[in-house]
């Protein structure tokens, strides 16, 4: 049996409850606000969404910047003219025209056209070059 | 009409709010629930509710106390009855030696056990008036009741505690 002191109430008033752990706020309460947000709230996922958007933008920019250079506009027009000429009816050799068009499409280099001129009996019809 | 807490025009930051009121709220919840993990869980729930509607709450401090009390009541009603051997662990957490150097282990254990037998409202009167050192008026503000009611609950609680401890 416990012997109660005469000044029981005074003893009771001296009792102290344990203080909260020192890291209670940082460990459990600091993020409480975010967790309180509805699941689809922008405030809850805003940071993650912004991060994902930045990564996607970076990937897209990287892809664009890494693409091989297109031929200069003038060269592009020349190739187009060659292709049109090769399809002209006076050339007469459809298979060769197709081959040259394919080569042009592959390389897009005028050097190929020069080589083609050596192979094909283009004659006076090369005046368009 | 119960007295009210001083009204603040704008909500303070939650960090500052915790600095000022977090310790007392935690101890209140610990005193009412008996276990540190329960007190932490309830405080986190209450905090989340407050922060989620901080821009709509007129008086965050009053809201915190009201929500803590409601949540503690809900928590207690949903909790299973604790077994006898768990009380010893609870005693160590409720009144640790570090802040009660003058009280013996038996005394701390006996008071813990006696507290468990008090009704919720009498127990919170003891927690706030005896352990937290609030006046009846200060406790009444937090509990949104009258000063006389708090004082009456406290007197009843102390009398019950004496009887229980005399019997034990």
Short mmCIF file of C-alpha atoms in Angstrom, two decimals:
data_model
loop_
_atom_site.label_atom_id
_atom_site.label_comp_id
_atom_site.label_asym_id
_atom_site.label_seq_id
_atom_site.Cartn_x
_atom_site.Cartn_y
_atom_site.Cartn_z
CA UNK A 1 0.00 0.00 0.00
CA UNK A 2 1.28 3.43 -0.96
CA UNK A 3 1.58 6.01 1.81
CA UNK A 4 0.03 9.22 0.52
CA UNK A 5 1.74 12.39 1.68
CA UNK A 6 -0.38 14.96 3.51
CA UNK A 7 0.25 17.48 0.76
CA UNK A 8 -0.86 15.04 -1.94
CA UNK A 9 -2.13 17.78 -4.23
CA UNK A 10 1.15 19.67 -3.96
CA UNK A 11 3.02 16.50 -4.91
CA UNK A 12 0.66 15.97 -7.81
CA UNK A 13 1.36 19.48 -9.04
CA UNK A 14 5.07 18.76 -9.02
CA UNK A 15 4.72 15.84 -11.40
CA UNK A 16 5.84 16.65 -14.92
CA UNK A 17 4.87 14.91 -18.14
CA UNK A 18 7.61 13.97 -20.61
CA UNK A 19 8.52 16.67 -23.12
CA UNK A 20 8.12 15.95 -26.85
CA UNK A 21 11.06 14.42 -28.71
CA UNK A 22 13.42 17.12 -30.01
CA UNK A 23 12.94 16.06 -33.62
CA UNK A 24 9.16 15.72 -33.49
CA UNK A 25 8.51 18.73 -35.70
CA UNK A 26 11.02 17.90 -38.42
CA UNK A 27 10.27 14.17 -38.30
CA UNK A 28 6.49 14.21 -38.33
CA UNK A 29 4.96 17.66 -38.60
CA UNK A 30 6.96 19.60 -41.17
CA UNK A 31 5.49 17.64 -44.09
CA UNK A 32 2.10 17.35 -42.45
CA UNK A 33 0.77 20.24 -44.51
CA UNK A 34 1.58 18.56 -47.79
CA UNK A 35 0.12 15.28 -46.65
CA UNK A 36 -3.05 17.08 -45.68
CA UNK A 37 -3.62 18.20 -49.25
CA UNK A 38 -6.05 16.17 -51.39
CA UNK A 39 -4.35 13.47 -53.43
CA UNK A 40 -4.73 15.28 -56.76
CA UNK A 41 -3.89 18.71 -55.41
CA UNK A 42 -1.24 20.71 -57.28
CA UNK A 43 0.28 21.87 -53.99
CA UNK A 44 0.90 18.26 -53.01
CA UNK A 45 2.49 17.16 -56.29
CA UNK A 46 3.54 20.54 -57.68
CA UNK A 47 7.24 19.99 -57.11
CA UNK A 48 7.21 16.54 -58.68
CA UNK A 49 5.23 17.82 -61.69
CA UNK A 50 7.61 20.72 -62.22
CA UNK A 51 10.57 18.35 -62.02
CA UNK A 52 9.04 15.94 -64.54
CA UNK A 53 8.22 18.82 -66.92
CA UNK A 54 11.80 20.12 -66.71
CA UNK A 55 13.23 16.68 -67.47
CA UNK A 56 10.91 16.20 -70.46
CA UNK A 57 11.76 19.64 -71.80
CA UNK A 58 15.46 18.90 -71.46
CA UNK A 59 15.09 15.62 -73.32
CA UNK A 60 13.13 17.27 -76.13
CA UNK A 61 15.69 20.06 -76.50
CA UNK A 62 18.53 17.55 -76.49
CA UNK A 63 16.87 15.54 -79.24
CA UNK A 64 16.33 18.61 -81.40
CA UNK A 65 19.86 19.92 -80.96
CA UNK A 66 21.44 16.57 -81.76
CA UNK A 67 19.69 16.21 -85.17
CA UNK A 68 22.09 16.27 -88.16
CA UNK A 69 22.25 19.52 -90.02
CA UNK A 70 19.85 19.86 -92.88
CA UNK A 71 21.35 20.82 -96.22
CA UNK A 72 21.50 24.54 -96.82
CA UNK A 73 18.48 25.89 -98.58
CA UNK A 74 20.30 26.52 -101.84
CA UNK A 75 21.64 22.98 -101.96
CA UNK A 76 18.20 21.64 -101.16
CA UNK A 77 16.77 23.47 -104.12
CA UNK A 78 19.46 22.08 -106.42
CA UNK A 79 18.76 18.53 -105.37
CA UNK A 80 15.09 19.12 -105.95
CA UNK A 81 15.81 20.35 -109.45
CA UNK A 82 17.94 17.29 -110.17
CA UNK A 83 15.23 15.00 -108.98
CA UNK A 84 12.67 16.71 -111.17
CA UNK A 85 14.97 16.50 -114.16
CA UNK A 86 15.68 12.82 -113.63
CA UNK A 87 11.98 12.18 -113.78
CA UNK A 88 11.73 14.07 -117.07
CA UNK A 89 10.44 11.95 -119.97
CA UNK A 90 13.39 12.67 -122.28
CA UNK A 91 15.78 10.84 -119.97
CA UNK A 92 14.05 7.64 -120.91
CA UNK A 93 15.71 5.37 -118.37
CA UNK A 94 13.28 5.08 -115.49
CA UNK A 95 15.33 2.58 -113.48
CA UNK A 96 18.39 4.80 -113.51
CA UNK A 97 16.34 7.81 -112.58
CA UNK A 98 14.95 5.99 -109.60
CA UNK A 99 18.40 4.89 -108.53
CA UNK A 100 19.76 8.41 -108.70
CA UNK A 101 16.77 9.80 -106.83
CA UNK A 102 17.35 7.23 -104.13
CA UNK A 103 21.02 8.08 -103.89
CA UNK A 104 20.20 11.75 -103.66
CA UNK A 105 17.69 11.13 -100.95
CA UNK A 106 20.24 9.10 -99.03
CA UNK A 107 23.20 11.38 -99.24
CA UNK A 108 21.83 14.74 -100.15
CA UNK A 109 25.28 15.56 -101.43
CA UNK A 110 25.97 17.18 -104.75
CA UNK A 111 29.06 15.01 -105.15
CA UNK A 112 26.73 12.11 -105.81
CA UNK A 113 25.11 14.05 -108.58
CA UNK A 114 28.47 14.69 -110.16
CA UNK A 115 29.15 10.94 -110.06
CA UNK A 116 25.79 10.28 -111.59
CA UNK A 117 26.59 12.60 -114.45
CA UNK A 118 29.61 10.48 -115.28
CA UNK A 119 27.58 7.30 -115.32
CA UNK A 120 24.52 8.47 -117.19
CA UNK A 121 24.41 9.60 -120.79
CA UNK A 122 22.85 12.85 -119.79
CA UNK A 123 24.31 14.90 -122.66
CA UNK A 124 22.79 18.28 -123.35
CA UNK A 125 20.04 17.65 -120.91
CA UNK A 126 22.49 18.60 -118.11
CA UNK A 127 22.12 22.27 -118.95
CA UNK A 128 19.70 22.58 -116.05
CA UNK A 129 22.61 21.74 -113.68
CA UNK B 1 -20.01 32.25 -21.87
CA UNK B 2 -16.48 30.80 -21.70
CA UNK B 3 -13.56 33.21 -22.09
CA UNK B 4 -11.72 33.16 -25.41
CA UNK B 5 -8.06 33.10 -26.44
CA UNK B 6 -6.60 36.40 -27.70
CA UNK B 7 -7.42 36.66 -31.40
CA UNK B 8 -4.57 36.94 -33.91
CA UNK B 9 -5.22 38.87 -37.12
CA UNK B 10 -3.11 36.61 -39.29
CA UNK B 11 -2.06 33.02 -38.92
CA UNK B 12 1.52 32.68 -37.68
CA UNK B 13 3.90 30.34 -39.50
CA UNK B 14 3.47 26.75 -38.45
CA UNK B 15 7.07 26.54 -37.23
CA UNK B 16 6.52 29.43 -34.85
CA UNK B 17 3.16 27.97 -33.87
CA UNK B 18 4.84 24.71 -32.95
CA UNK B 19 7.58 26.51 -31.00
CA UNK B 20 4.97 28.24 -28.90
CA UNK B 21 2.27 25.61 -28.46
CA UNK B 22 3.64 22.26 -29.71
CA UNK B 23 5.24 21.19 -26.41
CA UNK B 24 2.14 21.84 -24.32
CA UNK B 25 -0.15 20.19 -26.87
CA UNK B 26 2.08 17.15 -27.00
CA UNK B 27 2.15 16.84 -23.21
CA UNK B 28 -1.62 17.27 -23.06
CA UNK B 29 -2.05 14.44 -25.58
CA UNK B 30 0.51 12.30 -23.78
CA UNK B 31 -1.29 12.86 -20.50
CA UNK B 32 -4.63 11.98 -22.06
CA UNK B 33 -3.55 9.02 -24.17
CA UNK B 34 -0.71 7.63 -22.08
CA UNK B 35 1.65 6.57 -24.85
CA UNK B 36 4.19 8.71 -26.74
CA UNK B 37 3.44 7.07 -30.07
CA UNK B 38 -0.27 7.78 -29.66
CA UNK B 39 0.45 11.39 -28.72
CA UNK B 40 2.68 11.79 -31.80
CA UNK B 41 0.10 10.22 -34.12
CA UNK B 42 -2.72 12.41 -32.86
CA UNK B 43 -0.60 15.56 -32.91
CA UNK B 44 0.39 14.84 -36.50
CA UNK B 45 -3.26 14.30 -37.47
CA UNK B 46 -4.27 17.54 -35.79
CA UNK B 47 -1.38 19.43 -37.36
CA UNK B 48 -2.22 18.14 -40.82
CA UNK B 49 -5.81 19.28 -40.43
CA UNK B 50 -4.72 22.74 -39.34
CA UNK B 51 -2.11 23.28 -42.05
CA UNK B 52 -4.51 22.05 -44.71
CA UNK B 53 -6.94 24.87 -43.86
CA UNK B 54 -4.65 27.45 -42.31
CA UNK B 55 -5.95 30.18 -44.61
CA UNK B 56 -9.52 29.53 -43.49
CA UNK B 57 -8.95 29.13 -39.75
CA UNK B 58 -9.56 32.35 -37.84
CA UNK B 59 -7.75 31.36 -34.66
CA UNK B 60 -5.18 28.56 -35.18
CA UNK B 61 -4.38 28.11 -31.48
CA UNK B 62 -7.98 27.64 -30.46
CA UNK B 63 -8.44 25.33 -33.44
CA UNK B 64 -5.44 23.23 -32.39
CA UNK B 65 -6.73 22.72 -28.86
CA UNK B 66 -10.25 21.92 -29.99
CA UNK B 67 -9.04 19.50 -32.65
CA UNK B 68 -6.55 17.87 -30.24
CA UNK B 69 -9.28 17.28 -27.67
CA UNK B 70 -11.73 15.86 -30.21
CA UNK B 71 -9.09 13.65 -31.74
CA UNK B 72 -7.94 12.41 -28.30
CA UNK B 73 -11.53 11.49 -27.42
CA UNK B 74 -11.96 9.65 -30.71
CA UNK B 75 -8.62 7.91 -30.30
CA UNK B 76 -9.40 6.72 -26.79
CA UNK B 77 -12.77 5.32 -27.70
CA UNK B 78 -11.31 3.33 -30.56
CA UNK B 79 -8.39 1.94 -28.61
CA UNK B 80 -8.29 -1.52 -27.16
CA UNK B 81 -7.87 -1.91 -23.42
CA UNK B 82 -4.27 -2.12 -22.45
CA UNK B 83 -2.92 -5.09 -20.56
CA UNK B 84 -1.45 -4.71 -17.10
CA UNK B 85 2.17 -5.31 -18.14
CA UNK B 86 1.97 -2.49 -20.68
CA UNK B 87 1.33 0.05 -17.93
CA UNK B 88 4.91 -0.18 -16.66
CA UNK B 89 6.21 0.95 -20.05
CA UNK B 90 3.62 3.69 -20.12
CA UNK B 91 4.70 4.95 -16.71
CA UNK B 92 8.28 5.29 -17.86
CA UNK B 93 7.12 7.37 -20.81
CA UNK B 94 4.50 9.46 -19.00
CA UNK B 95 6.52 10.63 -16.01
CA UNK B 96 10.17 9.97 -16.85
CA UNK B 97 12.79 10.10 -14.15
CA UNK B 98 14.61 12.87 -16.00
CA UNK B 99 11.88 15.44 -15.32
CA UNK B 100 10.65 13.93 -12.03
CA UNK B 101 13.81 13.40 -9.98
CA UNK B 102 11.97 13.70 -6.66
CA UNK B 103 9.29 11.10 -7.37
CA UNK B 104 9.99 7.43 -6.76
CA UNK B 105 9.27 4.82 -9.41
CA UNK B 106 6.42 3.43 -7.30
CA UNK B 107 4.86 6.84 -6.96
CA UNK B 108 5.06 7.52 -10.70
CA UNK B 109 3.61 4.12 -11.49
CA UNK B 110 0.80 4.48 -8.95
CA UNK B 111 -0.24 7.89 -10.28
CA UNK B 112 -0.20 6.60 -13.85
CA UNK B 113 -2.45 3.69 -12.96
CA UNK B 114 -4.80 5.92 -10.96
CA UNK B 115 -5.01 8.41 -13.83
CA UNK B 116 -6.15 5.67 -16.17
CA UNK B 117 -9.27 5.18 -14.07
CA UNK B 118 -10.41 8.79 -14.31
CA UNK B 119 -13.10 9.91 -16.76
CA UNK B 120 -11.73 11.84 -19.75
CA UNK B 121 -12.78 15.30 -18.54
CA UNK B 122 -11.44 14.83 -15.02
CA UNK B 123 -8.21 13.46 -16.35
CA UNK B 124 -7.69 16.49 -18.60
CA UNK B 125 -8.36 18.79 -15.66
CA UNK B 126 -5.54 17.09 -13.75
CA UNK B 127 -3.25 17.18 -16.80
CA UNK B 128 -3.77 20.88 -17.41
CA UNK B 129 -4.02 22.19 -13.86
CA UNK B 130 -1.66 19.91 -11.96
CA UNK B 131 0.93 18.77 -14.52
CA UNK B 132 0.89 21.79 -16.84
CA UNK B 133 0.39 24.35 -14.11
CA UNK B 134 -2.40 26.26 -15.89
CA UNK B 135 -4.94 28.23 -13.90
CA UNK B 136 -8.56 27.14 -14.06
CA UNK B 137 -9.25 30.15 -16.30
CA UNK B 138 -6.45 29.26 -18.73
CA UNK B 139 -7.63 25.66 -18.90
CA UNK B 140 -11.22 26.79 -19.43
CA UNK B 141 -10.15 28.83 -22.46
CA UNK B 142 -8.53 25.80 -24.05
CA UNK B 143 -11.39 23.46 -23.24
CA UNK B 144 -14.04 26.00 -24.23
CA UNK B 145 -15.91 25.66 -20.98
CA UNK B 146 -16.35 27.70 -17.82
CA UNK B 147 -13.74 28.24 -15.15
CA UNK B 148 -16.05 26.79 -12.49
CA UNK B 149 -16.56 23.62 -14.48
CA UNK B 150 -12.83 23.05 -14.80
CA UNK B 151 -12.25 23.73 -11.10
CA UNK B 152 -15.04 21.35 -10.17
CA UNK B 153 -13.70 18.58 -12.42
CA UNK B 154 -10.26 19.07 -10.91
CA UNK B 155 -11.49 18.81 -7.32
CA UNK B 156 -13.42 15.65 -8.13
CA UNK B 157 -10.42 14.16 -9.91
CA UNK B 158 -8.03 14.82 -7.04
CA UNK B 159 -10.45 13.29 -4.57
CA UNK B 160 -10.79 10.18 -6.76
CA UNK B 161 -7.03 9.90 -7.18
CA UNK B 162 -6.57 10.03 -3.39
CA UNK B 163 -9.13 7.26 -2.89
CA UNK B 164 -7.60 5.09 -5.58
CA UNK B 165 -4.08 5.53 -4.28
CA UNK B 166 -5.17 4.82 -0.71
CA UNK B 167 -6.74 1.57 -1.87
CA UNK B 168 -3.80 0.45 -3.98
#
